[in-house]
Short mmCIF file of C-alpha atoms (C1' of nucleotides) in Angstrom, two decimals:
data_model
loop_
_atom_site.label_atom_id
_atom_site.label_comp_id
_atom_site.label_asym_id
_atom_site.label_seq_id
_atom_site.Cartn_x
_atom_site.Cartn_y
_atom_site.Cartn_z
CA MET A 49 55.98 13.90 1.75
CA GLU A 50 58.57 16.17 3.11
CA HIS A 51 57.35 16.73 6.63
CA ALA A 52 59.82 14.35 8.14
CA GLY A 53 62.21 15.75 10.75
CA PRO A 54 64.42 18.74 10.06
CA THR A 55 67.65 18.00 8.27
CA PRO A 56 70.76 17.86 10.43
CA ARG A 57 71.90 21.21 9.16
CA VAL A 58 68.64 22.89 10.10
CA ALA A 59 68.71 21.13 13.45
CA ALA A 60 72.22 22.40 14.05
CA ALA A 61 71.21 25.92 13.14
CA LEU A 62 68.24 25.78 15.50
CA ALA A 63 70.46 24.46 18.24
CA ARG A 64 72.87 27.27 17.73
CA LEU A 65 70.07 29.81 17.91
CA ARG A 66 69.15 28.43 21.25
CA GLU A 67 72.67 28.64 22.55
CA LEU A 68 72.74 32.28 21.63
CA GLY A 69 69.51 32.90 23.48
CA GLU A 70 67.72 33.57 20.22
CA ARG A 71 64.21 32.22 19.94
CA VAL A 72 63.11 29.49 17.62
CA THR A 73 59.94 30.60 15.92
CA PRO A 74 58.01 29.07 13.04
CA ALA A 75 59.11 31.88 10.76
CA ARG A 76 62.79 31.35 11.49
CA ARG A 77 62.47 27.62 11.25
CA ALA A 78 60.76 27.99 7.89
CA VAL A 79 63.48 30.28 6.59
CA LEU A 80 66.15 27.81 7.62
CA GLU A 81 64.35 24.91 6.00
CA VAL A 82 63.81 26.78 2.77
CA VAL A 83 67.40 27.89 2.57
CA ASP A 84 68.70 24.48 3.49
CA ALA A 85 66.58 22.84 0.82
CA ALA A 86 67.94 25.27 -1.75
CA ASP A 87 71.49 24.66 -0.60
CA ARG A 88 70.96 20.96 -1.08
CA ALA A 89 69.98 21.69 -4.66
CA ASP A 90 73.18 23.69 -5.10
CA GLU A 91 71.28 26.93 -5.34
CA HIS A 92 71.08 30.07 -3.33
CA LEU A 93 67.90 32.12 -3.10
CA THR A 94 67.08 35.80 -2.94
CA ALA A 95 65.04 37.28 -0.12
CA GLU A 96 62.09 37.40 -2.47
CA GLN A 97 62.36 33.74 -3.39
CA ILE A 98 62.84 32.72 0.21
CA GLY A 99 59.81 34.79 1.12
CA ALA A 100 57.68 33.04 -1.46
CA ARG A 101 58.60 29.59 -0.20
CA VAL A 102 58.36 30.54 3.43
CA THR A 103 54.88 31.88 2.85
CA ARG A 104 54.00 28.50 1.44
CA LEU A 105 55.25 26.80 4.60
CA GLU A 106 54.03 29.41 7.06
CA PRO A 107 51.31 31.48 5.37
CA SER A 108 51.09 33.94 8.21
CA THR A 109 54.67 35.07 7.77
CA HIS A 110 54.91 38.72 6.89
CA ARG A 111 57.50 40.35 4.62
CA ALA A 112 58.98 42.39 7.41
CA THR A 113 59.34 39.26 9.47
CA LEU A 114 61.24 37.60 6.68
CA TYR A 115 63.77 40.40 6.50
CA ARG A 116 64.12 40.51 10.25
CA ALA A 117 64.60 36.77 10.32
CA LEU A 118 67.25 36.94 7.63
CA THR A 119 68.98 39.64 9.60
CA SER A 120 68.90 37.90 12.96
CA LEU A 121 69.84 34.54 11.51
CA GLY A 122 72.67 36.32 9.84
CA SER A 123 74.05 37.86 12.98
CA ALA A 124 73.48 34.59 14.76
CA GLY A 125 75.95 33.20 12.31
CA VAL A 126 73.77 30.47 10.91
CA LEU A 127 72.98 32.25 7.67
CA SER A 128 75.23 34.10 5.27
CA HIS A 129 74.50 36.29 2.29
CA ILE A 130 76.34 37.42 -0.79
CA HIS A 131 75.62 40.17 -3.26
CA VAL A 132 75.26 39.03 -6.83
CA GLY A 133 75.66 41.40 -9.71
CA GLY A 134 72.41 43.03 -10.70
CA ASN A 135 71.17 44.25 -7.33
CA ALA A 136 70.12 41.04 -5.68
CA THR A 137 71.33 39.27 -2.56
CA VAL A 138 71.22 35.54 -2.06
CA TYR A 139 71.41 33.57 1.17
CA HIS A 140 72.77 30.21 2.23
CA LEU A 141 73.42 28.34 5.44
CA VAL A 142 76.89 28.64 6.88
CA GLY A 143 79.00 25.66 7.67
CA ARG A 144 79.36 24.03 4.30
CA GLY A 145 82.71 22.39 4.60
CA GLY A 146 84.17 22.45 1.15
CA PRO A 147 82.34 22.33 -2.15
CA PRO A 148 82.60 19.04 -4.04
CA LEU A 149 85.64 19.62 -6.18
CA ALA A 150 88.41 17.49 -7.54
CA ASP A 151 91.48 19.12 -8.96
CA GLY A 152 90.89 19.88 -12.60
CA PRO A 153 92.60 17.81 -15.31
CA GLY A 154 95.57 19.32 -17.05
CA THR A 155 94.58 22.95 -16.70
CA ALA A 156 98.07 24.26 -17.04
CA ALA A 157 99.89 24.86 -13.82
CA SER A 158 97.59 26.38 -11.28
CA ALA A 159 99.36 28.91 -9.13
CA PRO A 160 100.87 27.30 -6.05
CA VAL A 161 98.44 27.99 -3.24
CA ASP A 162 100.90 29.67 -0.94
CA ARG A 163 98.35 31.41 1.20
CA PRO A 164 94.87 30.00 0.61
CA VAL A 165 92.09 32.52 0.32
CA HIS A 166 89.63 32.22 3.14
CA GLY A 167 85.92 31.57 2.66
CA HIS A 168 84.44 30.05 -0.45
CA VAL A 169 83.70 31.64 -3.76
CA HIS A 170 80.39 31.86 -5.56
CA VAL A 171 79.55 31.79 -9.23
CA ARG A 172 76.31 32.98 -10.74
CA CYS A 173 74.78 31.84 -14.01
CA LEU A 174 73.75 34.72 -16.24
CA SER A 175 71.15 32.52 -17.91
CA CYS A 176 69.25 31.01 -15.03
CA GLY A 177 70.47 33.20 -12.20
CA ARG A 178 71.50 30.21 -10.16
CA VAL A 179 74.27 30.81 -7.64
CA GLN A 180 76.56 27.95 -6.72
CA ASP A 181 79.58 27.47 -4.56
CA ALA A 182 83.00 27.05 -6.07
CA PRO A 183 86.26 25.88 -4.56
CA ALA A 184 87.80 28.59 -2.41
CA ASP A 185 91.14 28.40 -4.16
CA VAL A 186 89.98 29.29 -7.65
CA LEU A 187 90.99 32.86 -6.97
CA ALA A 188 94.37 32.09 -5.47
CA ALA A 189 96.25 33.01 -8.63
CA ALA A 190 94.12 36.10 -9.14
CA ALA A 191 94.85 37.17 -5.59
CA ASP A 192 98.58 36.91 -6.15
CA ARG A 193 98.37 38.76 -9.40
CA LEU A 194 96.29 41.60 -7.98
CA ARG A 195 98.60 41.96 -5.05
CA SER A 196 101.72 42.23 -7.15
CA ALA A 197 100.21 44.29 -9.92
CA LEU A 198 97.98 46.72 -8.07
CA GLY A 199 98.90 46.23 -4.46
CA PHE A 200 95.29 45.18 -4.09
CA GLU A 201 94.49 42.63 -1.38
CA LEU A 202 91.68 40.43 -2.66
CA ASP A 203 89.00 39.51 -0.16
CA SER A 204 86.67 37.26 -2.05
CA GLY A 205 83.56 35.96 -0.44
CA GLN A 206 80.88 38.55 -0.90
CA VAL A 207 80.33 38.56 -4.60
CA ALA A 208 79.55 35.96 -7.19
CA LEU A 209 81.50 35.59 -10.40
CA PRO A 210 79.23 35.78 -13.44
CA GLY A 211 79.18 33.23 -16.21
CA ARG A 212 77.27 30.34 -17.65
CA CYS A 213 76.63 27.24 -15.57
CA ALA A 214 77.12 23.72 -16.81
CA ARG A 215 73.41 23.05 -16.71
CA CYS A 216 72.63 25.98 -19.00
CA ARG A 217 75.54 25.34 -21.32
CA VAL A 218 74.11 21.95 -22.18
CA GLY A 219 70.95 23.02 -23.88
CA ARG A 220 67.70 24.01 -22.29
CA SER A 221 67.70 27.31 -20.43
CA GLY A 222 67.17 25.24 -17.31
CA SER A 223 65.78 26.92 -14.22
CA SER A 224 62.14 26.88 -13.30
CA GLU A 225 61.80 29.98 -11.19
CA ALA A 226 65.14 31.70 -11.09
CA THR A 227 65.06 35.48 -11.00
CA ALA A 228 67.61 35.46 -13.76
CA SER A 229 68.41 38.95 -14.90
CA PRO A 230 69.94 38.08 -18.27
CA GLY A 231 70.37 41.38 -19.96
CA SER A 232 72.35 44.31 -18.69
CA MET B 17 90.42 76.48 -15.08
CA GLU B 18 89.16 73.29 -16.50
CA HIS B 19 86.85 74.56 -19.20
CA ALA B 20 89.22 73.82 -22.00
CA GLY B 21 87.94 71.57 -24.78
CA PRO B 22 86.49 68.15 -24.11
CA THR B 23 89.01 65.37 -23.78
CA PRO B 24 89.44 63.15 -26.83
CA ARG B 25 87.50 60.38 -25.19
CA VAL B 26 84.52 62.59 -24.50
CA ALA B 27 84.75 63.98 -28.00
CA ALA B 28 84.73 60.48 -29.41
CA ALA B 29 81.74 59.55 -27.32
CA LEU B 30 79.85 62.62 -28.47
CA ALA B 31 80.73 61.84 -32.06
CA ARG B 32 79.43 58.35 -31.67
CA LEU B 33 76.19 59.62 -30.22
CA ARG B 34 75.73 61.70 -33.31
CA GLU B 35 76.35 58.79 -35.61
CA LEU B 36 73.64 56.88 -33.84
CA GLY B 37 71.23 59.73 -34.25
CA GLU B 38 71.28 60.36 -30.52
CA ARG B 39 71.29 63.97 -29.47
CA VAL B 40 74.05 65.75 -27.70
CA THR B 41 72.61 67.68 -24.81
CA PRO B 42 74.29 69.49 -21.95
CA ALA B 43 73.15 66.82 -19.54
CA ARG B 44 74.68 64.02 -21.56
CA ARG B 45 77.82 65.97 -22.21
CA ALA B 46 78.15 66.65 -18.50
CA VAL B 47 77.71 62.99 -17.65
CA LEU B 48 80.39 62.00 -20.13
CA GLU B 49 82.79 64.60 -18.83
CA VAL B 50 82.25 63.61 -15.24
CA VAL B 51 82.71 59.94 -15.97
CA ASP B 52 85.73 60.55 -18.13
CA ALA B 53 87.35 62.66 -15.43
CA ALA B 54 86.77 59.88 -12.92
CA ASP B 55 88.18 57.30 -15.28
CA ARG B 56 91.29 59.38 -15.64
CA ALA B 57 91.66 59.24 -11.88
CA ASP B 58 91.34 55.45 -11.98
CA GLU B 59 87.98 55.58 -10.30
CA HIS B 60 84.47 54.65 -11.29
CA LEU B 61 81.48 56.48 -9.92
CA THR B 62 77.99 55.51 -8.84
CA ALA B 63 74.90 57.13 -10.31
CA GLU B 64 74.61 59.18 -7.16
CA GLN B 65 78.17 60.47 -7.37
CA ILE B 66 77.84 61.22 -11.05
CA GLY B 67 74.63 63.04 -10.30
CA ALA B 68 76.29 65.22 -7.71
CA ARG B 69 79.07 66.26 -10.05
CA VAL B 70 76.79 66.71 -13.02
CA THR B 71 74.60 68.99 -10.97
CA ARG B 72 77.68 71.05 -10.27
CA LEU B 73 78.38 71.36 -13.99
CA GLU B 74 74.78 71.67 -15.13
CA PRO B 75 72.66 72.77 -12.15
CA SER B 76 69.41 72.36 -14.03
CA THR B 77 69.94 68.65 -14.52
CA HIS B 78 67.27 66.59 -12.83
CA ARG B 79 67.70 63.18 -11.24
CA ALA B 80 65.46 61.48 -13.73
CA THR B 81 67.46 62.98 -16.53
CA LEU B 82 70.64 61.59 -15.09
CA TYR B 83 69.25 58.07 -15.04
CA ARG B 84 67.86 58.41 -18.51
CA ALA B 85 71.19 59.73 -19.73
CA LEU B 86 73.05 56.84 -18.15
CA THR B 87 70.65 54.46 -19.82
CA SER B 88 70.83 55.97 -23.28
CA LEU B 89 74.56 56.45 -23.15
CA GLY B 90 74.75 52.84 -22.12
CA SER B 91 72.74 51.53 -25.04
CA ALA B 92 74.62 53.88 -27.29
CA GLY B 93 77.66 51.92 -26.28
CA VAL B 94 79.69 54.84 -25.01
CA LEU B 95 79.15 54.08 -21.36
CA SER B 96 79.37 50.81 -19.48
CA HIS B 97 78.38 49.86 -16.00
CA ILE B 98 79.29 47.16 -13.54
CA HIS B 99 77.58 46.01 -10.38
CA VAL B 100 79.69 46.17 -7.30
CA GLY B 101 78.87 44.10 -4.27
CA GLY B 102 76.55 45.90 -1.90
CA ASN B 103 73.89 47.15 -4.28
CA ALA B 104 75.64 49.90 -6.12
CA THR B 105 76.46 50.30 -9.78
CA VAL B 106 79.40 52.23 -11.12
CA TYR B 107 79.95 53.58 -14.60
CA HIS B 108 82.90 54.18 -16.89
CA LEU B 109 83.49 55.09 -20.51
CA VAL B 110 83.98 52.23 -22.92
CA GLY B 111 87.03 51.94 -25.08
CA ARG B 112 89.79 51.77 -22.54
CA GLY B 113 92.42 49.71 -24.22
CA GLY B 114 94.26 48.08 -21.37
CA PRO B 115 94.67 49.26 -17.80
CA PRO B 116 98.06 50.71 -16.95
CA LEU B 117 99.84 47.74 -15.52
CA ALA B 118 103.44 46.78 -15.27
CA ASP B 119 104.31 43.36 -14.01
CA GLY B 120 104.59 43.55 -10.28
CA PRO B 121 107.89 43.26 -8.39
CA GLY B 122 108.97 39.88 -7.26
CA THR B 123 105.70 38.47 -6.06
CA ALA B 124 106.32 34.93 -7.12
CA ALA B 125 105.72 34.02 -10.73
CA SER B 126 102.74 35.77 -12.18
CA ALA B 127 100.50 33.43 -14.12
CA PRO B 128 101.61 33.14 -17.74
CA VAL B 129 98.91 34.70 -19.87
CA ASP B 130 98.11 31.66 -21.96
CA ARG B 131 94.61 32.55 -23.06
CA PRO B 132 93.62 36.10 -22.14
CA VAL B 133 90.11 36.54 -20.84
CA HIS B 134 88.11 39.07 -22.79
CA GLY B 135 87.08 42.39 -21.31
CA HIS B 136 88.73 43.84 -18.27
CA VAL B 137 88.22 43.06 -14.63
CA HIS B 138 87.31 45.42 -11.82
CA VAL B 139 88.29 45.44 -8.20
CA ARG B 140 86.55 47.37 -5.48
CA CYS B 141 88.03 48.57 -2.21
CA LEU B 142 85.93 47.67 0.80
CA SER B 143 87.37 50.60 2.72
CA CYS B 144 86.96 53.52 0.37
CA GLY B 145 84.60 51.99 -2.16
CA ARG B 146 86.85 52.93 -5.03
CA VAL B 147 86.56 50.76 -8.13
CA GLN B 148 89.57 50.33 -10.35
CA ASP B 149 90.43 48.38 -13.45
CA ALA B 150 92.65 45.38 -13.24
CA PRO B 151 94.45 43.46 -15.95
CA ALA B 152 92.02 41.28 -17.85
CA ASP B 153 94.07 38.15 -17.38
CA VAL B 154 93.98 38.01 -13.60
CA LEU B 155 91.08 35.62 -13.86
CA ALA B 156 92.56 33.38 -16.53
CA ALA B 157 93.52 30.67 -14.06
CA ALA B 158 90.22 30.95 -12.23
CA ALA B 159 88.37 30.60 -15.52
CA ASP B 160 90.21 27.40 -16.35
CA ARG B 161 89.65 26.03 -12.91
CA LEU B 162 85.92 26.77 -12.91
CA ARG B 163 85.52 25.24 -16.31
CA SER B 164 87.21 22.00 -15.43
CA ALA B 165 85.80 21.74 -11.93
CA LEU B 166 82.21 22.89 -12.37
CA GLY B 167 81.77 23.13 -16.10
CA PHE B 168 81.16 26.79 -15.43
CA GLU B 169 82.12 29.25 -18.15
CA LEU B 170 83.36 32.42 -16.47
CA ASP B 171 82.26 35.66 -18.06
CA SER B 172 83.91 38.33 -15.99
CA GLY B 173 83.24 41.93 -16.69
CA GLN B 174 80.14 42.88 -14.81
CA VAL B 175 81.20 42.55 -11.23
CA ALA B 176 84.03 43.89 -9.16
CA LEU B 177 86.19 41.75 -6.95
CA PRO B 178 86.17 43.00 -3.35
CA GLY B 179 89.27 43.68 -1.35
CA ARG B 180 91.52 46.41 0.00
CA CYS B 181 93.22 48.83 -2.37
CA ALA B 182 96.84 49.82 -2.17
CA ARG B 183 95.93 53.35 -1.20
CA CYS B 184 93.91 52.20 1.81
CA ARG B 185 96.39 49.53 2.85
CA VAL B 186 99.03 52.18 3.35
CA GLY B 187 97.50 54.10 6.17
CA ARG B 188 94.77 56.69 6.02
CA SER B 189 91.34 55.45 5.01
CA GLY B 190 91.80 57.55 1.90
CA SER B 191 88.77 58.59 -0.10
CA SER B 192 87.09 61.91 0.26
CA GLU B 193 83.61 61.16 -0.98
CA ALA B 194 83.39 57.47 -1.73
CA THR B 195 80.11 55.76 -0.94
CA ALA B 196 82.08 53.02 0.71
CA SER B 197 79.85 50.42 2.26
CA PRO B 198 82.33 48.81 4.62
CA GLY B 199 80.28 46.47 6.71
CA SER B 200 78.32 43.49 5.50
"C1'" DC C 122 55.10 35.78 33.57
"C1'" DT C 123 58.58 38.64 30.56
"C1'" DG C 124 60.31 40.22 26.75
"C1'" DC C 125 61.66 38.70 22.06
"C1'" DC C 126 59.41 38.18 17.72
"C1'" DT C 127 55.61 38.89 14.85
"C1'" DG C 128 51.96 41.45 11.97
"C1'" DC C 129 50.44 45.50 10.13
"C1'" DA C 130 51.15 49.83 8.15
"C1'" DA C 131 53.55 53.53 6.93
"C1'" DA C 132 58.20 55.45 6.12
"C1'" DG C 133 62.46 55.63 3.20
"C1'" DG C 134 65.89 55.54 -0.42
"C1'" DA C 135 66.81 54.57 -5.19
"C1'" DT C 136 65.22 54.37 -9.78
"C1'" DT C 137 61.43 54.83 -13.23
"C1'" DT C 138 57.55 56.68 -15.78
"C1'" DG C 139 53.63 60.05 -17.65
"C1'" DC C 140 53.10 64.43 -19.42
"C1'" DA C 141 53.84 68.87 -21.33
"C1'" DC C 142 57.50 71.82 -22.72
"C1'" DT C 143 62.17 73.11 -24.62
"C1'" DC C 144 65.95 72.81 -27.42
"C1'" DA C 145 69.19 70.23 -30.62
"C1'" DT C 146 69.12 69.14 -35.26
"C1'" DA D 127 59.54 73.01 -37.58
"C1'" DT D 128 59.70 68.48 -35.16
"C1'" DG D 129 60.37 65.15 -32.01
"C1'" DA D 130 64.13 63.53 -28.84
"C1'" DG D 131 65.47 64.88 -24.34
"C1'" DT D 132 64.27 67.35 -20.22
"C1'" DG D 133 62.06 68.90 -15.79
"C1'" DC D 134 58.76 67.91 -12.43
"C1'" DA D 135 56.01 65.04 -9.77
"C1'" DA D 136 53.99 60.98 -8.79
"C1'" DA D 137 54.54 56.02 -8.88
"C1'" DT D 138 57.27 51.62 -8.06
"C1'" DC D 139 60.27 48.45 -5.96
"C1'" DC D 140 62.59 46.60 -2.15
"C1'" DT D 141 63.75 46.96 2.57
"C1'" DT D 142 63.33 49.05 7.10
"C1'" DT D 143 61.02 50.91 11.19
"C1'" DG D 144 57.32 52.16 15.00
"C1'" DC D 145 53.82 50.07 17.62
"C1'" DA D 146 50.82 46.90 19.96
"C1'" DG D 147 49.92 42.28 20.76
"C1'" DG D 148 51.27 37.02 20.88
"C1'" DC D 149 54.09 33.26 21.78
"C1'" DA D 150 58.64 31.14 23.14
"C1'" DG D 151 61.22 30.24 27.10
#
DNA sequence: CTGCCTGCAAAGGATTTGCACTCAT
DNA sequence: ATGAGTGCAAATCCTTTGCAGGCAG
C-alpha cells in the first residue's frame, strides 16, 4: 500500500536531478525513495542496506549501479553521506531543515552560541547501529574549547558521535535489521 | 641512535603481556615501540603506517602478523584503536593519563567541567590526517545536550572529531606521510 | 537518435584465515 | 619440548572500473 506518489522530498530531489541534466532512472528513483523512507524513520542506512531495499523495489538493480547512483546523487547534491565509526558509511537526503529539538531543560549553562557550527551533527547508537540527526549546536561548546585549547578548528558534519539511543536505553535492543557493530 | 632501552610505557605493555600469558615477540615489541613513538609525537597511526614502520624495525614482519598483533595487543588491553571518519582506524597505547592541556588563552569562558566525561576524545585533521588527543571534557556540554534533547547517552571514545589542526591552520599543509583523506 | 546509465564481470585495496614451521617460554 | 605466534598464500569483503548494450531525454 505504499505505491502512492513519491514524497515531496523525493520529488524535489528528482526535479533537481533534472535541472542538473542528470537522468532520472528507476535505480536512482528507488535509491531516493529508500533513503527518504529511512530518513522519515529517523534512520540512516548503509550502502548495503540501501542496496537490499532497492533490490526489493527494482530487482534488476546491480550492486555497481547502486554505488554509482549513490555517487552521482551525492555530487548532484541531493544525497549526503557520513562515516560512522566501525567502517561503514550511511546516507541521507539533503535539505533537512533542522532536527526536531527544543532547548534542553536546566542543563547547566550551555555555551553561548557565538558562531554556530554549520551543518548538522549525527549520533550513532552502539546497540542498534541506528544513526540519527542531532541539533547542529550541540558541539558549539566543544568547538570553542578545542579552538582555545588545541588551536583545533572543529568541522563537524562527517562523523557520528557514538552512544546509546533513547530507544535502546529503554529496554529491548530495538532494531530489526540494523548492521549494529556492537563490540570493538 | 635510538636503540636504547624500551620506553617505560612499552616496558609496561610488555610486562602486561607476560602477565596475561601472551608472548613477547619481536613483531609485537616493534608494534608497541612504533605506536609509543607516535603517541609521544601526539600522533596516532593507521595499521598501514604502523606496518611500514614495523617493517623498518623488523623487516621479516608480514602484513598478516601486523594485523594479528594489533588484534592481540588490543584484547590484551595494551593497545586501543579508534575509527576516524573516512574508513581508517588509528591505534595508540592505553594508559595515557590526561592529554597535555593548559586552559587556552582568552577564548571566552571555557565550559566549567561539572561532570567529566570518561575516556579521552580524539580530533582528526582533515588536511594532514593527524589524530590527536583532546581533553576528555570537551564533550561534556554536548553530552548533556544530547541527553536532554534526544535521550541519547553519549559514549565518546571511539571516533575522532574532524577539523583542522593548529599545525595546518598556520600555513604549510604540514604532515610528511599522513594518509590524509581530504576530500569527501 | 545520442549519449548517459545500467548490467555483468573482473579488478583492486584492505583485512583475515588455513597450514606448516619457528621460536619464546 | 610444546604450542603460541609467524610467514606465506589464498580467500573474503566491499567498492570501483572497463565494456557493450538499453533507455531517458
